[in-house]
């Protein structure tokens, strides 16, 4: 029998280029689907694992982020596993797999995040970097919690790309709200505010108490205007110095897609004007992935507002460039002869 079909993680018809792009089960890049179980991931020597967290029950803005993981996976039809800018095949170099979605408990953030953290601990303890797709921007909370628990002796650093500070102490008494991921992370026993950076702050949705929280806890804030005036390269160097400071063992990278201008990412829950460009974001992501990250979270893709899957494809490129950098940190980062 001829194998004229596409199976996850195994491109049976590599010569049928158009068929490869549009056929098969829509996992991330058609990667093999494995459960987030440490022993299984170790057996397959997985170095990078995708995990969906379709949660948006603390969202206070536009809906649709719970459908983000599925939209991102579908958007990978646009790409090959070979990343030409890094001269590497992500399947071969990272044994990239898709661990599916966390089973959420509707309306119950505590139970949902406990389940997410269990999945993440299995992935991290297997020696893989989790790439988590939300979901609203409360999704970093279980990620930073899991990473902090896997630190042996050192601290956790955190880089939070967002138009909004997300340092609320709570929202209506809810501690796990999408306005609280930075504050929940900064409160972890092995996290210090001086190793936390919030990047891309912009617009009129940043209340004074959240600004005060940053000042009181020594959190570094880089507004869109700081980046405009100082330049991306200078800001990157400054963030690396502060977040990867002595004593920091692991760093979590997060991107709320609203850190970019809504012209580039219209399909998000809290759009903003005047933000970063995708090219600037790619430069940031590559630099931090090269320095070394323990996890990457991308949040707030809302396909119900996303014409032509624009925002989902931006999310995919951010993740793929991080993966490409991890797989080949000495790659040129560009297509060359």
Coordinates of C-alpha atoms in Angstrom, one line a residue:
X1 CA 0.0 0.0 0.0
X2 CA 1.3 3.4 -0.9
X3 CA 1.7 5.8 2.0
X4 CA 0.0 8.8 0.3
X5 CA -1.1 10.4 3.5
X6 CA 0.4 12.8 6.1
X7 CA 1.0 11.6 9.6
X8 CA 1.9 13.8 12.5
X9 CA 5.6 14.5 12.7
X10 CA 6.4 12.4 9.6
X11 CA 6.1 14.0 6.2
X12 CA 5.3 11.0 4.0
X13 CA 5.0 13.1 0.9
X14 CA 7.8 15.6 1.1
X15 CA 7.9 16.1 -2.6
X16 CA 4.2 17.1 -2.7
X17 CA 4.9 20.6 -1.4
X18 CA 1.4 22.0 -1.6
X19 CA -0.1 18.8 -0.2
X20 CA 2.3 18.9 2.8
X21 CA 1.2 22.4 3.7
X22 CA -2.5 21.8 3.7
X23 CA -2.9 18.2 4.7
X24 CA -2.8 16.3 8.0
X25 CA -4.0 16.7 11.6
X26 CA -3.5 20.4 12.6
X27 CA -1.0 20.0 15.3
X28 CA 1.7 22.7 15.6
X29 CA 3.7 22.3 12.3
X30 CA 2.1 18.8 12.0
X31 CA 4.4 17.8 14.8
X32 CA 3.9 14.4 16.6
X33 CA 1.3 14.5 19.3
X34 CA 2.6 13.2 22.6
X35 CA 1.1 13.5 26.1
X36 CA 2.8 15.9 28.6
X37 CA 4.2 13.0 30.6
X38 CA 7.9 13.2 31.6
X39 CA 8.8 9.6 30.9
X40 CA 7.3 9.7 27.4
X41 CA 9.0 13.0 26.5
X42 CA 12.3 11.7 27.8
X43 CA 11.9 8.6 25.7
X44 CA 11.5 10.7 22.6
X45 CA 14.3 13.1 23.6
X46 CA 12.0 16.1 23.2
X47 CA 13.7 19.5 23.5
X48 CA 10.7 21.7 22.7
X49 CA 7.0 21.0 23.3
X50 CA 3.9 23.0 22.4
X51 CA 1.1 23.2 25.0
X52 CA -2.2 25.0 24.5
X53 CA -3.9 26.7 27.4
X54 CA -7.4 27.7 26.0
X55 CA -8.4 29.7 29.0
X56 CA -10.0 33.2 29.1
X57 CA -12.4 33.1 32.0
X58 CA -10.8 36.0 33.8
X59 CA -10.7 38.2 30.6
X60 CA -12.2 41.6 31.0
X61 CA -11.8 42.8 27.4
X62 CA -12.8 41.3 24.0
X63 CA -13.5 37.6 23.9
X64 CA -12.1 34.8 21.8
X65 CA -8.7 34.0 23.3
X66 CA -9.7 30.5 24.3
X67 CA -9.7 29.7 20.6
X68 CA -6.2 31.0 20.3
X69 CA -4.3 27.7 20.5
X70 CA -6.4 26.2 17.7
X71 CA -5.9 29.2 15.5
X72 CA -2.1 29.2 16.1
X73 CA -1.9 25.5 15.1
X74 CA -4.0 26.1 12.0
X75 CA -1.7 29.0 11.1
X76 CA 1.3 26.7 11.0
X77 CA 0.0 25.3 7.7
X78 CA 1.8 28.4 6.3
X79 CA 5.2 27.1 7.3
X80 CA 7.7 24.3 7.0
X81 CA 9.5 22.7 9.9
X82 CA 12.8 23.8 8.3
X83 CA 13.6 27.4 9.3
X84 CA 15.8 28.7 6.6
X85 CA 16.9 31.8 8.5
X86 CA 18.5 29.5 11.1
X87 CA 19.5 26.7 8.7
X88 CA 17.8 24.1 10.9
X89 CA 14.9 21.7 10.8
X90 CA 13.0 22.0 14.1
X91 CA 11.9 18.4 14.1
X92 CA 15.4 17.1 13.7
X93 CA 17.1 19.5 16.0
X94 CA 14.5 19.8 18.8
X95 CA 12.4 16.7 18.4
X96 CA 9.5 19.2 18.5
X97 CA 6.2 17.7 19.6
X98 CA 2.7 19.0 20.4
X99 CA 1.4 18.1 23.8
X100 CA -2.2 19.2 23.0
X101 CA -4.2 21.4 25.3
X102 CA -4.6 21.6 29.1
X103 CA -8.0 20.4 30.1
X104 CA -9.6 23.6 31.5
X105 CA -12.2 23.7 34.2
X106 CA -14.7 26.4 33.0
X107 CA -14.9 29.3 35.5
X108 CA -12.3 27.8 37.8
X109 CA -8.9 29.4 37.4
X110 CA -7.3 27.6 40.4
X111 CA -8.1 24.1 39.1
X112 CA -7.2 25.0 35.5
X113 CA -3.9 26.4 36.5
X114 CA -3.1 23.5 38.8
X115 CA -3.7 21.2 35.8
X116 CA -1.5 23.4 33.6
X117 CA 1.3 23.5 36.1
X118 CA 1.3 19.7 36.3
X119 CA 1.6 19.5 32.5
X120 CA 4.4 22.1 32.5
X121 CA 6.4 20.4 35.3
X122 CA 6.4 17.2 33.3
X123 CA 7.6 19.0 30.2
X124 CA 10.3 21.0 32.0
X125 CA 11.5 18.0 34.1
X126 CA 11.8 16.0 30.8
X127 CA 14.4 18.6 29.7
X128 CA 12.2 20.4 27.2
X129 CA 11.3 24.0 26.7
X130 CA 7.5 24.5 26.8
X131 CA 6.0 26.8 24.2
X132 CA 2.6 27.8 25.7
X133 CA -0.2 29.4 23.6
X134 CA -3.1 31.1 25.4
X135 CA -5.6 31.9 26.2
X136 CA -5.8 35.3 28.0
X137 CA -2.9 36.9 29.7
X138 CA -3.4 35.1 33.0
X139 CA -1.8 32.1 31.3
X140 CA 1.8 33.1 32.3
X141 CA 0.8 32.5 36.0
X142 CA 1.1 28.7 36.0
X143 CA 4.1 28.9 33.7
X144 CA 6.2 31.0 36.0
X145 CA 5.0 29.0 39.0
X146 CA 6.2 25.8 37.4
X147 CA 9.5 27.1 36.3
X148 CA 10.2 28.6 39.7
X149 CA 9.6 25.1 41.2
X150 CA 12.2 23.6 38.9
X151 CA 15.0 26.0 39.9
X152 CA 17.6 24.2 42.0
X153 CA 19.1 27.0 44.0
X154 CA 18.7 30.2 41.9
X155 CA 16.0 32.7 41.2
X156 CA 13.6 33.1 38.3
X157 CA 13.7 36.0 35.9
X158 CA 10.7 37.2 33.9
X159 CA 10.3 39.3 30.7
X160 CA 6.8 40.4 30.0
X161 CA 6.0 42.0 26.6
X162 CA 2.7 43.9 26.9
X163 CA 1.1 47.3 26.2
X164 CA -0.3 47.0 29.8
X165 CA 1.5 46.6 33.1
X166 CA -0.5 43.6 34.4
X167 CA 0.6 44.3 38.0
X168 CA -2.9 44.4 39.5
X169 CA -2.9 43.0 43.0
X170 CA -6.3 41.5 42.2
X171 CA -9.4 42.3 40.0
X172 CA -12.6 42.2 42.0
X173 CA -10.9 39.8 44.5
X174 CA -9.7 37.5 41.7
X175 CA -6.0 36.9 42.1
X176 CA -5.6 34.9 38.9
X177 CA -7.0 37.6 36.6
X178 CA -5.4 38.5 33.2
X179 CA -4.3 41.8 34.8
X180 CA -2.2 40.0 37.4
X181 CA 0.5 37.8 35.8
X182 CA 3.4 40.1 36.7
X183 CA 2.3 40.6 40.3
X184 CA 1.8 36.8 40.8
X185 CA 5.2 36.2 39.3
X186 CA 6.9 38.8 41.4
X187 CA 5.4 37.3 44.5
X188 CA 7.0 33.9 43.9
X189 CA 9.5 33.0 46.7
X190 CA 12.5 32.9 44.3
X191 CA 11.6 35.9 42.2
X192 CA 12.9 39.4 42.8
X193 CA 11.4 42.5 41.2
X194 CA 14.8 43.7 40.0
X195 CA 14.9 40.6 37.7
X196 CA 11.5 41.4 36.1
X197 CA 11.1 43.5 33.0
X198 CA 7.9 44.8 31.5
X199 CA 8.4 45.8 27.9
X200 CA 6.3 47.8 25.4
X201 CA 4.0 49.7 27.8
X202 CA 1.8 52.0 25.9
X203 CA -1.6 53.7 26.0
X204 CA -4.4 54.7 28.5
X205 CA -5.1 51.4 30.2
X206 CA -2.4 51.4 32.9
X207 CA -3.9 52.5 36.2
X208 CA -1.8 54.4 38.8
X209 CA -1.9 51.6 41.3
X210 CA -0.2 49.3 38.8
X211 CA 2.5 51.9 38.2
X212 CA 3.0 52.2 41.9
X213 CA 3.4 48.4 42.2
X214 CA 6.3 48.5 39.8
X215 CA 8.0 51.3 41.7
X216 CA 7.5 49.6 45.1
X217 CA 8.8 46.3 43.9
X218 CA 11.7 47.5 41.7
X219 CA 10.3 46.1 38.5
X220 CA 11.9 47.5 35.3
X221 CA 9.4 49.2 32.9
X222 CA 10.3 49.9 29.3
X223 CA 7.6 52.0 27.6
X224 CA 7.2 52.1 23.8
X225 CA 8.7 55.6 23.9
X226 CA 11.8 54.3 25.8
X227 CA 12.3 51.8 23.0
X228 CA 11.7 54.5 20.4
X229 CA 14.3 56.8 22.0
X230 CA 16.9 54.3 23.0
X231 CA 16.7 51.8 20.2
X232 CA 15.9 48.1 20.3
X233 CA 19.6 46.9 20.7
X234 CA 20.2 49.2 23.7
X235 CA 17.1 48.0 25.4
X236 CA 17.9 44.4 24.7
X237 CA 21.3 44.8 26.4
X238 CA 19.8 46.6 29.4
X239 CA 17.2 43.9 29.9
X240 CA 19.7 41.1 29.6
X241 CA 21.9 42.8 32.3
X242 CA 18.9 43.1 34.7
X243 CA 17.0 39.9 34.1
X244 CA 19.9 37.5 33.7
X245 CA 21.7 39.1 36.7
X246 CA 23.8 36.9 39.0
X247 CA 21.7 34.6 41.0
X248 CA 19.1 34.1 38.3
X249 CA 18.8 30.4 37.2
X250 CA 16.0 30.4 34.7
X251 CA 14.1 33.0 32.7
X252 CA 10.6 32.9 31.4
X253 CA 9.7 34.9 28.3
X254 CA 6.1 36.1 27.6
X255 CA 4.5 38.0 24.8
X256 CA 1.0 39.4 25.0
X257 CA 0.4 40.2 21.4
X258 CA -1.1 43.6 22.2
X259 CA 2.5 44.9 22.7
X260 CA 2.5 45.2 19.0
X261 CA 0.5 47.8 17.1
X262 CA -3.0 46.7 16.3
X263 CA -2.3 47.2 12.6
X264 CA -0.1 44.1 12.7
X265 CA -2.1 42.1 15.2
X266 CA -5.8 43.0 14.9
X267 CA -7.1 39.7 16.2
X268 CA -6.3 40.2 19.9
X269 CA -8.3 40.8 23.0
X270 CA -7.0 44.2 24.1
X271 CA -5.7 46.0 20.9
X272 CA -3.5 49.1 21.2
X273 CA -2.2 51.8 18.9
X274 CA 1.4 52.8 18.5
X275 CA 3.0 49.5 19.6
X276 CA 6.0 47.5 18.4
X277 CA 6.3 46.1 14.9
X278 CA 6.6 42.3 14.4
X279 CA 10.2 42.8 13.1
X280 CA 11.1 44.6 16.4
X281 CA 9.5 41.8 18.3
X282 CA 11.4 39.1 16.4
X283 CA 14.6 40.9 17.2
X284 CA 13.8 40.9 20.9
X285 CA 12.7 37.3 20.9
X286 CA 15.8 36.1 19.1
X287 CA 18.1 37.9 21.5
X288 CA 16.5 36.5 24.6
X289 CA 16.1 33.0 23.2
X290 CA 19.8 33.0 22.4
X291 CA 20.6 34.0 26.0
X292 CA 18.5 31.1 27.2
X293 CA 14.9 30.8 28.2
X294 CA 13.1 28.1 30.3
X295 CA 9.7 28.7 28.7
X296 CA 7.9 31.0 26.3
X297 CA 4.3 32.0 26.6
X298 CA 2.3 33.8 23.9
X299 CA -1.1 35.1 24.9
X300 CA -4.3 36.8 23.8
X301 CA -4.7 35.7 20.2
X302 CA -8.4 36.0 19.4
X303 CA -9.3 34.5 16.1
X304 CA -12.9 35.9 16.2
X305 CA -11.3 39.4 15.5
X306 CA -8.4 38.1 13.3
X307 CA -8.9 38.8 9.6
X308 CA -7.0 36.3 7.4
X309 CA -5.3 34.8 10.5
X310 CA -2.9 37.7 10.6
X311 CA -2.3 37.7 14.4
X312 CA -2.1 33.9 14.6
X313 CA 0.7 33.9 12.0
X314 CA 2.6 36.5 13.9
X315 CA 2.4 34.3 17.0
X316 CA 3.7 31.4 15.0
X317 CA 6.7 33.3 13.7
X318 CA 7.6 34.5 17.2
X319 CA 7.5 30.9 18.4
X320 CA 9.4 29.5 15.4
X321 CA 12.1 32.2 15.6
X322 CA 12.6 31.4 19.3
X323 CA 12.7 27.7 18.4
X324 CA 15.2 28.3 15.6
X325 CA 17.4 30.3 17.9
X326 CA 17.4 27.6 20.5
X327 CA 18.1 24.9 17.9
X328 CA 20.9 26.8 16.3
X329 CA 22.0 29.8 18.3
X330 CA 24.9 30.3 16.0
X331 CA 22.7 30.5 12.9
X332 CA 22.9 33.6 10.7
X333 CA 19.3 34.6 11.4
X334 CA 18.7 35.3 7.7
X335 CA 18.4 33.6 4.4
X336 CA 21.9 33.7 2.8
X337 CA 23.7 32.0 0.0

